[in-house]
Short mmCIF file of C-alpha atoms and ligand atoms in Angstrom, two decimals:
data_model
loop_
_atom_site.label_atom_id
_atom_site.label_comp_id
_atom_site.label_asym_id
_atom_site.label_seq_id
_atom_site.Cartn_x
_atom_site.Cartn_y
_atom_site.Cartn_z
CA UNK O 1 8.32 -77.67 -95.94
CA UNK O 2 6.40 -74.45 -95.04
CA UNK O 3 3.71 -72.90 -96.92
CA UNK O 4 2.19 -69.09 -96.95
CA UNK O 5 -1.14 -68.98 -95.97
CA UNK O 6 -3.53 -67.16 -98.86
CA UNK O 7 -4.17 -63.76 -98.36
CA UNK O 8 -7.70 -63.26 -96.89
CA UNK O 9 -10.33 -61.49 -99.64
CA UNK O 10 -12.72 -59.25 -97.56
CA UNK O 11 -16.16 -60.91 -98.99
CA UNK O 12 -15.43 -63.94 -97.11
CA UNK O 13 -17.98 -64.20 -93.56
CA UNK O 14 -17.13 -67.77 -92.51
CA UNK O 15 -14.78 -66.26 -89.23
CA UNK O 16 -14.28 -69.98 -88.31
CA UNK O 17 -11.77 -70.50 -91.63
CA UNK O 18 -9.66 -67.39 -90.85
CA UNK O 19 -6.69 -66.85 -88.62
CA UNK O 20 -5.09 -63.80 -87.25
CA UNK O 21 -1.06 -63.70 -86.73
CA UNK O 22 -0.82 -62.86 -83.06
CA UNK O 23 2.54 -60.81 -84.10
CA UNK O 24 1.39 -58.45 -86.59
CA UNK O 25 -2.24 -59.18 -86.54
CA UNK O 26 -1.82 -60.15 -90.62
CA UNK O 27 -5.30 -61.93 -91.64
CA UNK O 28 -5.01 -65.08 -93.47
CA UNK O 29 -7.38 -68.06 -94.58
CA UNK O 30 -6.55 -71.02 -93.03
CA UNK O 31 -4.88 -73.26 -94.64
CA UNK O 32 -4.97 -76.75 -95.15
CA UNK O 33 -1.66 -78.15 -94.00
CA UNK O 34 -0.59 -81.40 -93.43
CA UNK O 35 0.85 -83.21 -90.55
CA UNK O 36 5.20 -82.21 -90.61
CA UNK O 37 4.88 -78.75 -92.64
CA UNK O 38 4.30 -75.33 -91.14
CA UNK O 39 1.91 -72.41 -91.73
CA UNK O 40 4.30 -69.29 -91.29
CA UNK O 41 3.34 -65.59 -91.56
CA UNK O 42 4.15 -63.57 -94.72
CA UNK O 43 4.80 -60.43 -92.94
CA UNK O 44 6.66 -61.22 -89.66
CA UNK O 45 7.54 -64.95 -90.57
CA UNK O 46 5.98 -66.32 -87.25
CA UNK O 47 4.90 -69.99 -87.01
CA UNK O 48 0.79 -69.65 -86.83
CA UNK O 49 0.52 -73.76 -86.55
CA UNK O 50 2.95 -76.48 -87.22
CA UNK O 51 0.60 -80.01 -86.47
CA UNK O 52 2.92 -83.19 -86.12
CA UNK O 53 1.94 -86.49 -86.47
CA UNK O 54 1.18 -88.25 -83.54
CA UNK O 55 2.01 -85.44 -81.60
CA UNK O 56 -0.92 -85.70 -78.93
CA UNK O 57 0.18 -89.43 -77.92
CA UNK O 58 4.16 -88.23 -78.07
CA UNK O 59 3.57 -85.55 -75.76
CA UNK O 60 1.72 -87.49 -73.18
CA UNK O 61 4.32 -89.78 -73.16
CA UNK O 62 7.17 -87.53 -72.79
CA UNK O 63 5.24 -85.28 -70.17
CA UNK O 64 4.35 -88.07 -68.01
CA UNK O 65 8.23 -89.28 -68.29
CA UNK O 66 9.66 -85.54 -67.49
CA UNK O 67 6.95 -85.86 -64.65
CA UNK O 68 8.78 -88.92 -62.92
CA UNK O 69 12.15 -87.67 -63.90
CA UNK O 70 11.53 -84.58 -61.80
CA UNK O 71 10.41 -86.22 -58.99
CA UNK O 72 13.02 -88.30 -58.99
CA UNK O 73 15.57 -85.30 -59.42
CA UNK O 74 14.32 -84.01 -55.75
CA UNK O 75 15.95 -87.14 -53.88
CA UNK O 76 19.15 -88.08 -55.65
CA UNK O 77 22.34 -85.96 -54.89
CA UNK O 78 23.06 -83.31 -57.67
CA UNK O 79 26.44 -82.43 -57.16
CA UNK O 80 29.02 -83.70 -55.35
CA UNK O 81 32.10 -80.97 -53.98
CA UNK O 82 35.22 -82.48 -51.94
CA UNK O 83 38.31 -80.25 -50.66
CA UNK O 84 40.57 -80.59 -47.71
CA UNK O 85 39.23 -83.35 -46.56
CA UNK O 86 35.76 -82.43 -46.05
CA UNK O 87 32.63 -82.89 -48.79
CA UNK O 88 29.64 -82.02 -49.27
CA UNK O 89 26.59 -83.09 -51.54
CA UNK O 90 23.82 -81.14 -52.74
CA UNK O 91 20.57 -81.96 -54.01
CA UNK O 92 17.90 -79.78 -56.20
CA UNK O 93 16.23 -79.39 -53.18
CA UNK O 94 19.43 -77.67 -51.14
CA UNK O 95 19.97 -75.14 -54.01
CA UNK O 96 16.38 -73.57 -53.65
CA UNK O 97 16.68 -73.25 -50.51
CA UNK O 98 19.93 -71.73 -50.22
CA UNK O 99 18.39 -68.29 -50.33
CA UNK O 100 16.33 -68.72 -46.95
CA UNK O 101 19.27 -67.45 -44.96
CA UNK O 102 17.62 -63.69 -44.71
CA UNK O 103 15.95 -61.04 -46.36
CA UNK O 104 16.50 -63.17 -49.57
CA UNK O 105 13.79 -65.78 -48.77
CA UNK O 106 11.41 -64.72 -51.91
CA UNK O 107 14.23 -66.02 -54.16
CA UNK O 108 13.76 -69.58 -52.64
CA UNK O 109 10.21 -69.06 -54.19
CA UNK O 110 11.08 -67.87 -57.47
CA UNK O 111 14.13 -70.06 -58.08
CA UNK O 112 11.43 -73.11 -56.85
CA UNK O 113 9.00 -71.72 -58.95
CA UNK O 114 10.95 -71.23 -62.19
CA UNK O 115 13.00 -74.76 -62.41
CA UNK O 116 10.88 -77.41 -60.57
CA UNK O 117 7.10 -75.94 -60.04
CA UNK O 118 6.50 -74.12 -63.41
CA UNK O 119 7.96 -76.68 -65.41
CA UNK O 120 5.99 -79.63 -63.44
CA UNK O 121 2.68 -77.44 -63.43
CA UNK O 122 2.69 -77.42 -67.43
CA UNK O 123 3.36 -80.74 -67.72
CA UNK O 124 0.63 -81.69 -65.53
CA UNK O 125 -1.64 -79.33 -67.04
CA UNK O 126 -0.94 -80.78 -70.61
CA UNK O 127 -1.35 -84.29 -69.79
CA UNK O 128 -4.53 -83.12 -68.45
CA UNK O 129 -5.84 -81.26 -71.29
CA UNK O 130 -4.28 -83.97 -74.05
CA UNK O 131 -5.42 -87.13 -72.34
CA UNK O 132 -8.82 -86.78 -73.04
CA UNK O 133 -8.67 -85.62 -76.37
CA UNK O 134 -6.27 -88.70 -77.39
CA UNK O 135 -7.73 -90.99 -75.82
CA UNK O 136 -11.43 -90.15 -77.79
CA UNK O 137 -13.44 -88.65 -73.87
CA UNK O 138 -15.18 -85.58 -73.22
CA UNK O 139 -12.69 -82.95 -72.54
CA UNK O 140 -11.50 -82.14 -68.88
CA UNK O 141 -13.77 -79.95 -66.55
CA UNK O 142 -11.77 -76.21 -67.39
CA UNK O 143 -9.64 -77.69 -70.11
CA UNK O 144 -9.62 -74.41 -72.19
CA UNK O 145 -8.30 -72.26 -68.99
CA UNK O 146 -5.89 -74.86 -67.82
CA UNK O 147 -4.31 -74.67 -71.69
CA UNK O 148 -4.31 -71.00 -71.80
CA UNK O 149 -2.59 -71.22 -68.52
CA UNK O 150 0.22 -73.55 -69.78
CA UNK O 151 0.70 -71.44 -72.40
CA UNK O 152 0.90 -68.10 -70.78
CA UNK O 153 3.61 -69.75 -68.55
CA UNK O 154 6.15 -70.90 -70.89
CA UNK O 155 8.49 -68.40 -70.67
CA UNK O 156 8.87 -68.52 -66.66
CA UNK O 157 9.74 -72.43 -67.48
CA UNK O 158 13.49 -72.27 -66.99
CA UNK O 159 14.88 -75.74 -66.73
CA UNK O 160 17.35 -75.15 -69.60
CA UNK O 161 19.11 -72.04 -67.94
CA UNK O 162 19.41 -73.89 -64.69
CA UNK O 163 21.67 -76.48 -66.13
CA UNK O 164 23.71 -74.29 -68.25
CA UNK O 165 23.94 -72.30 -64.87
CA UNK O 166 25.35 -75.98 -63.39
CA UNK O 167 28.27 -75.81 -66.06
CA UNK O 168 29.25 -71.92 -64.76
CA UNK O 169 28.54 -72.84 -61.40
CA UNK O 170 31.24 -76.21 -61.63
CA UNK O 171 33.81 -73.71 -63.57
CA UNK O 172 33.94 -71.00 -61.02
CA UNK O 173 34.78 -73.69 -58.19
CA UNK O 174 37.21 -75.67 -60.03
CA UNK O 175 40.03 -73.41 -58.27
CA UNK O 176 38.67 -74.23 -54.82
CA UNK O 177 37.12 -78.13 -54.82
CA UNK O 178 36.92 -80.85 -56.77
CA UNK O 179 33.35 -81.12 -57.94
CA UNK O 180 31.56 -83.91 -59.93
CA UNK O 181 27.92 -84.49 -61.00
CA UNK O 182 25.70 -86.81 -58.97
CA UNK O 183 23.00 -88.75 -60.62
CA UNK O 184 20.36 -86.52 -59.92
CA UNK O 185 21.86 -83.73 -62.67
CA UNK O 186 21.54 -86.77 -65.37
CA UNK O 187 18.43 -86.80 -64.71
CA UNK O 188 17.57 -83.30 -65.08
CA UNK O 189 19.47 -82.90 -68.39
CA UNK O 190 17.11 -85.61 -69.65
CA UNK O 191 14.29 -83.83 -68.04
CA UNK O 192 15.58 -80.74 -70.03
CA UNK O 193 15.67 -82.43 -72.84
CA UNK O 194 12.30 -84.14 -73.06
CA UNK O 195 10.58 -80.78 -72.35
CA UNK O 196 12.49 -79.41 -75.02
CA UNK O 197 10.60 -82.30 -77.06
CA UNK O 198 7.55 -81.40 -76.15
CA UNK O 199 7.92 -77.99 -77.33
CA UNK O 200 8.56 -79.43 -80.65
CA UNK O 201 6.01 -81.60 -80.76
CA UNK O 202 3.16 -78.85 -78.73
CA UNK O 203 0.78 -77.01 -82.05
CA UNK O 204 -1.29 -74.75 -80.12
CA UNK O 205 -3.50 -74.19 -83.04
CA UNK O 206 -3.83 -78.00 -83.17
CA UNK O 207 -4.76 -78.27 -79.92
CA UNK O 208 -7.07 -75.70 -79.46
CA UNK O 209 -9.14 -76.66 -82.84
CA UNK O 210 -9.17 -80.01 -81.34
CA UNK O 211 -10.92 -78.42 -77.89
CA UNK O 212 -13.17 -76.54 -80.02
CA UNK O 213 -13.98 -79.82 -81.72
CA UNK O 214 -14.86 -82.29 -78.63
CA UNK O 215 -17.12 -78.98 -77.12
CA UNK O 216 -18.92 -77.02 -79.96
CA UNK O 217 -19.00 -74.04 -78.26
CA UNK O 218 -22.77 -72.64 -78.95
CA UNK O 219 -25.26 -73.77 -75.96
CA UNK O 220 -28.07 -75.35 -78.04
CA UNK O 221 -30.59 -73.37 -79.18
CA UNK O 222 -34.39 -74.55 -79.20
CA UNK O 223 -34.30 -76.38 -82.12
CA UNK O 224 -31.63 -78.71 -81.46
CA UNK O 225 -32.96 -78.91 -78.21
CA UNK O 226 -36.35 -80.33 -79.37
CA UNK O 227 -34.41 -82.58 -81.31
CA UNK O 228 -32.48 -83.80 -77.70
CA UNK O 229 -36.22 -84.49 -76.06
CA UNK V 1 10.08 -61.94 -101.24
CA UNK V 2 7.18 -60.73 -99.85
CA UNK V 3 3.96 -61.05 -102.01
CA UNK V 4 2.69 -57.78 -104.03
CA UNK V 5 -0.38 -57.47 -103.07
CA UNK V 6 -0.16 -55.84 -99.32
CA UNK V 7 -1.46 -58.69 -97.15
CA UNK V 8 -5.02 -57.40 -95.14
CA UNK V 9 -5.03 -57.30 -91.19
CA UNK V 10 -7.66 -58.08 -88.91
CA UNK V 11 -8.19 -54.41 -87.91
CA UNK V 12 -8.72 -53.45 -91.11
CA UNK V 13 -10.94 -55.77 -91.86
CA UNK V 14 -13.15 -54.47 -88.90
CA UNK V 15 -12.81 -57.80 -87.02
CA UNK V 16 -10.88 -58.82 -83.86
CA UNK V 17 -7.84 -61.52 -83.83
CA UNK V 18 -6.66 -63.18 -80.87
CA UNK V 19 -3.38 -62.80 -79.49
CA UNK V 20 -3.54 -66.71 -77.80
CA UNK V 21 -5.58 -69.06 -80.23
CA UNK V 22 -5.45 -67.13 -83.42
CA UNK V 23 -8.96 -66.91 -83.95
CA UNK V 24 -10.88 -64.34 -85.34
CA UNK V 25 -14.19 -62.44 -84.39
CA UNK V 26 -16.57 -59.88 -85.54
CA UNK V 27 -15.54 -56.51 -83.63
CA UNK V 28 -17.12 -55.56 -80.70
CA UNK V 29 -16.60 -58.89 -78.83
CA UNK V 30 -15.21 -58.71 -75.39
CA UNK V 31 -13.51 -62.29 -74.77
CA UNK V 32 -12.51 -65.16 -77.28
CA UNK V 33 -14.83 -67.77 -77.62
CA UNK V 34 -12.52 -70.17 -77.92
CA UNK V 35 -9.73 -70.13 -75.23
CA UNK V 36 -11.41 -67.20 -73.16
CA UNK V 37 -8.56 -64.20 -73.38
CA UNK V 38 -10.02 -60.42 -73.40
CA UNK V 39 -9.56 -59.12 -76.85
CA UNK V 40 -8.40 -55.77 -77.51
CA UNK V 41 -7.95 -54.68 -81.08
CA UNK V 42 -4.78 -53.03 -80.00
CA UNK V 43 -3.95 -52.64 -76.49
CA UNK V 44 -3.35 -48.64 -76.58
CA UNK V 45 -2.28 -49.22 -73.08
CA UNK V 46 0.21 -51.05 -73.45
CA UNK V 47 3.30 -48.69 -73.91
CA UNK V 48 2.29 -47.38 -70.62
CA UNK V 49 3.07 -50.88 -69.19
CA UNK V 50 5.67 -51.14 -71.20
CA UNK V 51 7.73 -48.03 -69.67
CA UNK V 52 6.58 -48.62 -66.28
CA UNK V 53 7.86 -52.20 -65.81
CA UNK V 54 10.82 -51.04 -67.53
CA UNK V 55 11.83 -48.15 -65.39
CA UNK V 56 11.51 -50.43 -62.48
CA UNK V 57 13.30 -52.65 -63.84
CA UNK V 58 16.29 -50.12 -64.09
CA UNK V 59 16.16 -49.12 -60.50
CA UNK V 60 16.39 -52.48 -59.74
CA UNK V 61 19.25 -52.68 -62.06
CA UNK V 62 21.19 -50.05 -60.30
CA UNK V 63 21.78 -51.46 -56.73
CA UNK V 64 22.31 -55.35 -58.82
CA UNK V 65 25.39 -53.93 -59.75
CA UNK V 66 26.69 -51.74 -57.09
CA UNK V 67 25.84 -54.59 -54.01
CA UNK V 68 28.02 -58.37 -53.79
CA UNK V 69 25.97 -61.15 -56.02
CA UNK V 70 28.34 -63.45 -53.83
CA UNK V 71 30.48 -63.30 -50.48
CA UNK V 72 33.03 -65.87 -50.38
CA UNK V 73 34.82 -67.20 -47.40
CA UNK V 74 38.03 -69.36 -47.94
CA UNK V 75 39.89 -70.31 -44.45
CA UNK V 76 39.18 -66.91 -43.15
CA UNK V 77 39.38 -64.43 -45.36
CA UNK V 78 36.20 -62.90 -46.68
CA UNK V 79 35.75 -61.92 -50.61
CA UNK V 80 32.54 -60.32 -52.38
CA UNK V 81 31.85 -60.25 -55.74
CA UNK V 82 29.42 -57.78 -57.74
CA UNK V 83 28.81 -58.85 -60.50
CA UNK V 84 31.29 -57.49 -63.26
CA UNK V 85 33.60 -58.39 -60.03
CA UNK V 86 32.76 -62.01 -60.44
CA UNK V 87 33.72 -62.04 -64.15
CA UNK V 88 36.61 -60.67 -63.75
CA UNK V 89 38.14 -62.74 -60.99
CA UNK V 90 36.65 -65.98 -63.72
CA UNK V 91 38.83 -64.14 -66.24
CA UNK V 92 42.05 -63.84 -63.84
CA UNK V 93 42.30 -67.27 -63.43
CA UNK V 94 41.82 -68.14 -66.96
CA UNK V 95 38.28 -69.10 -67.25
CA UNK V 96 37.46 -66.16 -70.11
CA UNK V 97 35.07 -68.34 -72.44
CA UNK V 98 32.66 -68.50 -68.87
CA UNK V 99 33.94 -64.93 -67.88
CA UNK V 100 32.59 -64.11 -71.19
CA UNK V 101 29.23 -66.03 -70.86
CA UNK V 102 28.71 -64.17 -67.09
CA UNK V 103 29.22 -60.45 -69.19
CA UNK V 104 27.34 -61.16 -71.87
CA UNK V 105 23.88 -62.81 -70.04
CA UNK V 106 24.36 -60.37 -66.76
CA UNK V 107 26.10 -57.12 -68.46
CA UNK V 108 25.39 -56.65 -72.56
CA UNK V 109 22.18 -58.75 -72.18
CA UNK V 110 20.40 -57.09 -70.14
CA UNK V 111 21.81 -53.42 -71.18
CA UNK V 112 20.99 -54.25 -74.86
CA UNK V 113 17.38 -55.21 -73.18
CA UNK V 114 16.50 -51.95 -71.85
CA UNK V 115 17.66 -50.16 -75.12
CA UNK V 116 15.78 -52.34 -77.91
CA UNK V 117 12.38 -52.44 -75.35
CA UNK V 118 13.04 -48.35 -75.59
CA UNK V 119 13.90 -47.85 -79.14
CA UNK V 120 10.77 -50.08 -79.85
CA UNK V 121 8.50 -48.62 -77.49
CA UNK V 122 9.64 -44.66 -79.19
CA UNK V 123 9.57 -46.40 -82.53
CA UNK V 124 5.75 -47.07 -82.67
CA UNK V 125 4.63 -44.26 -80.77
CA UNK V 126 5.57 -41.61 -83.66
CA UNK V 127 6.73 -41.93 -87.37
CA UNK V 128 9.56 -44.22 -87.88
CA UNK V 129 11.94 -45.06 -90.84
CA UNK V 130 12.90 -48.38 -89.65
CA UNK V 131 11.94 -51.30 -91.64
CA UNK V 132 9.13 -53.24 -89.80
CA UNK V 133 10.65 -56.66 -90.41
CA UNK V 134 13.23 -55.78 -88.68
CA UNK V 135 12.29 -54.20 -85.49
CA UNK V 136 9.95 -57.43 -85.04
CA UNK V 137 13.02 -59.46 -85.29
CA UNK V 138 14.38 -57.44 -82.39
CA UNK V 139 11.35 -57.79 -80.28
CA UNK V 140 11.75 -61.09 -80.84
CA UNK V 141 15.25 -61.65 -80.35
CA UNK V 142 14.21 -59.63 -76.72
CA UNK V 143 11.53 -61.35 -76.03
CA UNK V 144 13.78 -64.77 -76.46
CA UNK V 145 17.35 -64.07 -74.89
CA UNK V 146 15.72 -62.07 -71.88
CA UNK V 147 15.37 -64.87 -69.59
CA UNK V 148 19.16 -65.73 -70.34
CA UNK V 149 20.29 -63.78 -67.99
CA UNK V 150 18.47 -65.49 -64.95
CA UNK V 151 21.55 -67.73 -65.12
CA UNK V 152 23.57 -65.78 -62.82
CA UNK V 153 21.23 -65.80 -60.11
CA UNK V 154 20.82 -69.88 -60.54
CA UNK V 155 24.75 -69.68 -60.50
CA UNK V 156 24.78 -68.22 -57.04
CA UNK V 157 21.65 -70.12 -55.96
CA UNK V 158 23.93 -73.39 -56.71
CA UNK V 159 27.09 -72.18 -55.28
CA UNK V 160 25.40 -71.11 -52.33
CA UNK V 161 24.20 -74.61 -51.35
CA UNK V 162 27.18 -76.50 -52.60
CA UNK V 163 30.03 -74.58 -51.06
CA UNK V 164 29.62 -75.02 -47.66
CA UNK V 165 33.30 -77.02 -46.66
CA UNK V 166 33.61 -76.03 -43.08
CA UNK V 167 36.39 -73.28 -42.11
CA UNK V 168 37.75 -74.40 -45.51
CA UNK V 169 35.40 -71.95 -47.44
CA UNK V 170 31.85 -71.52 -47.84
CA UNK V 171 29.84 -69.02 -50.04
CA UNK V 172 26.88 -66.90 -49.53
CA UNK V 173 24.17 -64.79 -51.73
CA UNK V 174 24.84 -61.22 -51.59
CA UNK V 175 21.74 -58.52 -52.00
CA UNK V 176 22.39 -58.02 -55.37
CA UNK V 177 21.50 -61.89 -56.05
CA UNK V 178 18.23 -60.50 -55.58
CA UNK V 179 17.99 -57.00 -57.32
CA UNK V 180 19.34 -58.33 -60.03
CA UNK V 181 16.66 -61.50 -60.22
CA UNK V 182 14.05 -58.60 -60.13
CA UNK V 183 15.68 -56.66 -62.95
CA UNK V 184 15.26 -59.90 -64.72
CA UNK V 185 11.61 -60.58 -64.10
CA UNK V 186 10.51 -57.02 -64.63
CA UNK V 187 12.21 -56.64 -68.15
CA UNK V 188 10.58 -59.59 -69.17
CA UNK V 189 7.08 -58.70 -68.03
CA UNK V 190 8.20 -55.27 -69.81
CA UNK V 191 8.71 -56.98 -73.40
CA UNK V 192 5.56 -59.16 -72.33
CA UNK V 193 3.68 -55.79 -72.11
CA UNK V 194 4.36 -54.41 -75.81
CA UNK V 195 1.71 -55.39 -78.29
CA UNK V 196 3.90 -55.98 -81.43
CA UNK V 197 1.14 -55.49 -83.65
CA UNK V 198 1.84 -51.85 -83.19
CA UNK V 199 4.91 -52.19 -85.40
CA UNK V 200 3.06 -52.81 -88.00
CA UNK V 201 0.27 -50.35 -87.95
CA UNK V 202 2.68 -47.92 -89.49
CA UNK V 203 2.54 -49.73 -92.38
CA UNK V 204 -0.72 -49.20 -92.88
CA UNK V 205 -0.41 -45.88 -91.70
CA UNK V 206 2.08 -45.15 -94.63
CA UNK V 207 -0.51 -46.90 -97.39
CA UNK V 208 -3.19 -44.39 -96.17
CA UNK V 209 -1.12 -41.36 -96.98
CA UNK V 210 0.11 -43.24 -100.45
CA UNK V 211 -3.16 -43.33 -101.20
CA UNK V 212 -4.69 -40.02 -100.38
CA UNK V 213 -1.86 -38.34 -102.19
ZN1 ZN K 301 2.66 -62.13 -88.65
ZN1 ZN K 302 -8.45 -66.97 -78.12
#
């Protein structure tokens, strides 16, 4: 179920109840939505929040698993090619680094960077900034950075190309080898998948009105100072 | 569909909305109080960005096609593939639904980028007819399917490390493996650039006039 947000009237002054669509900059009062439905944009139809129940708990729980599973991935042969006689295995590992041969070398960073350290990074940084929260402590030292951060990197996250770039890669050899999958891709098709999860489970709204929440954001002024004395 | 009465935007309202948290401030303020971005009310610079990542991104483009993605050795005899090379040789020996995926994220993809992240760019920088619903869905639909065509580049990355049989054959990344990753990452941080508000400040622009006819 989605629902329109109302259409702002000018003489309103509480800023805290209003929202801005970061597409099309439409102004809207907040509003009250519960867990499972959507607040979408009138104008350009963009999701503005879309809370889940649960959600902080679910994503810790499938961050920390994606965490292990990629980890794991590193060690465990990914695919497996055999012809004439002679085979060869190759792990996640290998296939970054198959660009240090030469002048290529900065592709071994950015191919590192875009399907193991990216994708790692963010889930680190949101089990960082949601564990707290959940779990009712004080929010992490630099939460509100470290959030802004996973979010401004979620497009270089590119897990889900990288396997569908397995399935090309096993089609153009077919000709020339036998080639099967090793554990190690299982695992990071389930890796795909559970950050794919997360996605559907991640509100940023939700989240950060929950930072705002756990650190009101004026320093105290003198009279609720007095009050701390 | 849409609701009669035009719906009110932040700018008009002489406050500031940010582009990360959604939140909105009085005008004037430099950085969101909430999750710390710089706030610009629209970021005039922005098309600027916007044609200069893209141009590199089209000399890049050049040499990704002319140069080998891949060079292919099988019991002594050597083979290089450019790109449109590599689909075609896929097609040849039958494969034409992954021929077709190869054209479509390295060829139409990326063409089709560098012509909507144009046509948008023009569109908001003088009058245009074009209906603003849809030219968001396009930036959209760029702004989605753009990193699609990194697959290529993860195809070779692969091949490169699992095809290494001895004399039997044995496959290397060509220069264009790289060109072509940086055509990638620049049209991205292209579309990245363009402040899509800007599509719809026509709009308003077009209520003004109504109204001071
Ligand atoms: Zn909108
Ligand atoms: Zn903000």
């Amino acid at each position: 179920m989605s629902h329109h947000p109302e259409a702002f009237s000018p003489d309103a002054t509480d800023l805290a109840s209003l929202v801005a669509c970061p597409s099309c900059d439409a102004l809207y009062r907040m509003p009250r939505i519960a867990a499972g439905e959507d607040a979408v944009c009138q104008r350009c139809h963009r999701v503005i929040a879309a809370p889940r129940h649960r959600a902080g708990m679910q994503i810790i729980s499938l961050a920390a698993a994606s965490l292990v599973l990629l980890a794991a991935t590193l060690f465990f042969p990914f695919l497996k090619i055999s012809a004439a006689g002679v085979h060869n295995a190759t792990s996640v590992l290998d296939v970054v680094l198959a660009f240090t041969s030469d002048e290529l070398a900065i592709l071994v960073l950015f191919t590192t960077a875009c399907i193991l350290a990216i994708p790692a990074l963010r889930m680190g940084l949101l089990l960082y900034v949601l564990v707290p929260l959940v779990f009712d402590h004080p929010p992490s030292a630099r939460a509100r950075p470290a959030f802004l951060l996973s979010e401004r990197l979620k497009p270089w996250s590119m897990a889900e190309i990288f396997a569908l770039g397995c399935a090309v890669a096993l089609i153009k050899v077919r000709d020339l080898a036998e080639v099967e999958f090793g554990p190690a891709f299982w695992m990071f098709a389930g890796l795909v998948f559970l950050v794919l999860q997360v996605q559907r489970n991640l509100c940023s709204r939700s989240v950060w009105d929950a930072l705002e929440a756990a650190t009101p954001d004026a320093p105290p002024t003198a009279a609720t100072q007095e009050h701390l004395t | 569909m849409m609701a009669d009465t035009p719906i009110p935007t932040t700018k008009e309202a002489g406050l500031l909305g940010c582009r990360y948290c959604t939140r909105v401030w009085p005008s004037g303020t430099k950085t969101c109080g909430c999750c710390g971005s710089k706030l610009v009310s629209r970021d005039l610079q922005s098309l600027q960005k916007v044609w200069a990542w893209w141009l590199v991104a089209l000399i890049c483009y050049v040499p990704a096609n002319l140069y080998p993605m891949l060079r292919t050795s099988t019991l002594g005899s050597v083979s290089q593939d450019t790109i449109v090379g590599g689909a075609i040789t896929l097609a040849e020996h039958g494969s034409y639904f992954v021929a077709g995926v190869i054209l479509l994220a390295s060829v139409v993809i990326p063409i089709l980028k560098f012509l909507a992240i144009a046509y948008l760019a023009i569109s908001v920088a003088r009058p245009s007819t074009a209906r603003e619903g849809t030219r968001h869905m396009l930036f959209e639909l760029v702004e989605y399917i753009g990193r699609w065509s990194m697959i290529d580049v993860f195809v070779v990355a692969i091949l490169s490390s699992l095809v290494h049989l001895g004399n039997f054959a044995s496959v290397e990344p060509g220069p264009a493996s790289l060109t072509f990753a940086l055509t990638v990452v620049f049209t991205m941080i292209s579309a990245q650039s363009f402040d899509s508000r800007l599509i719809w400040d026509q709009q308003e622009f077009e209520k003004d006039t109504d109204r001071a006819h």
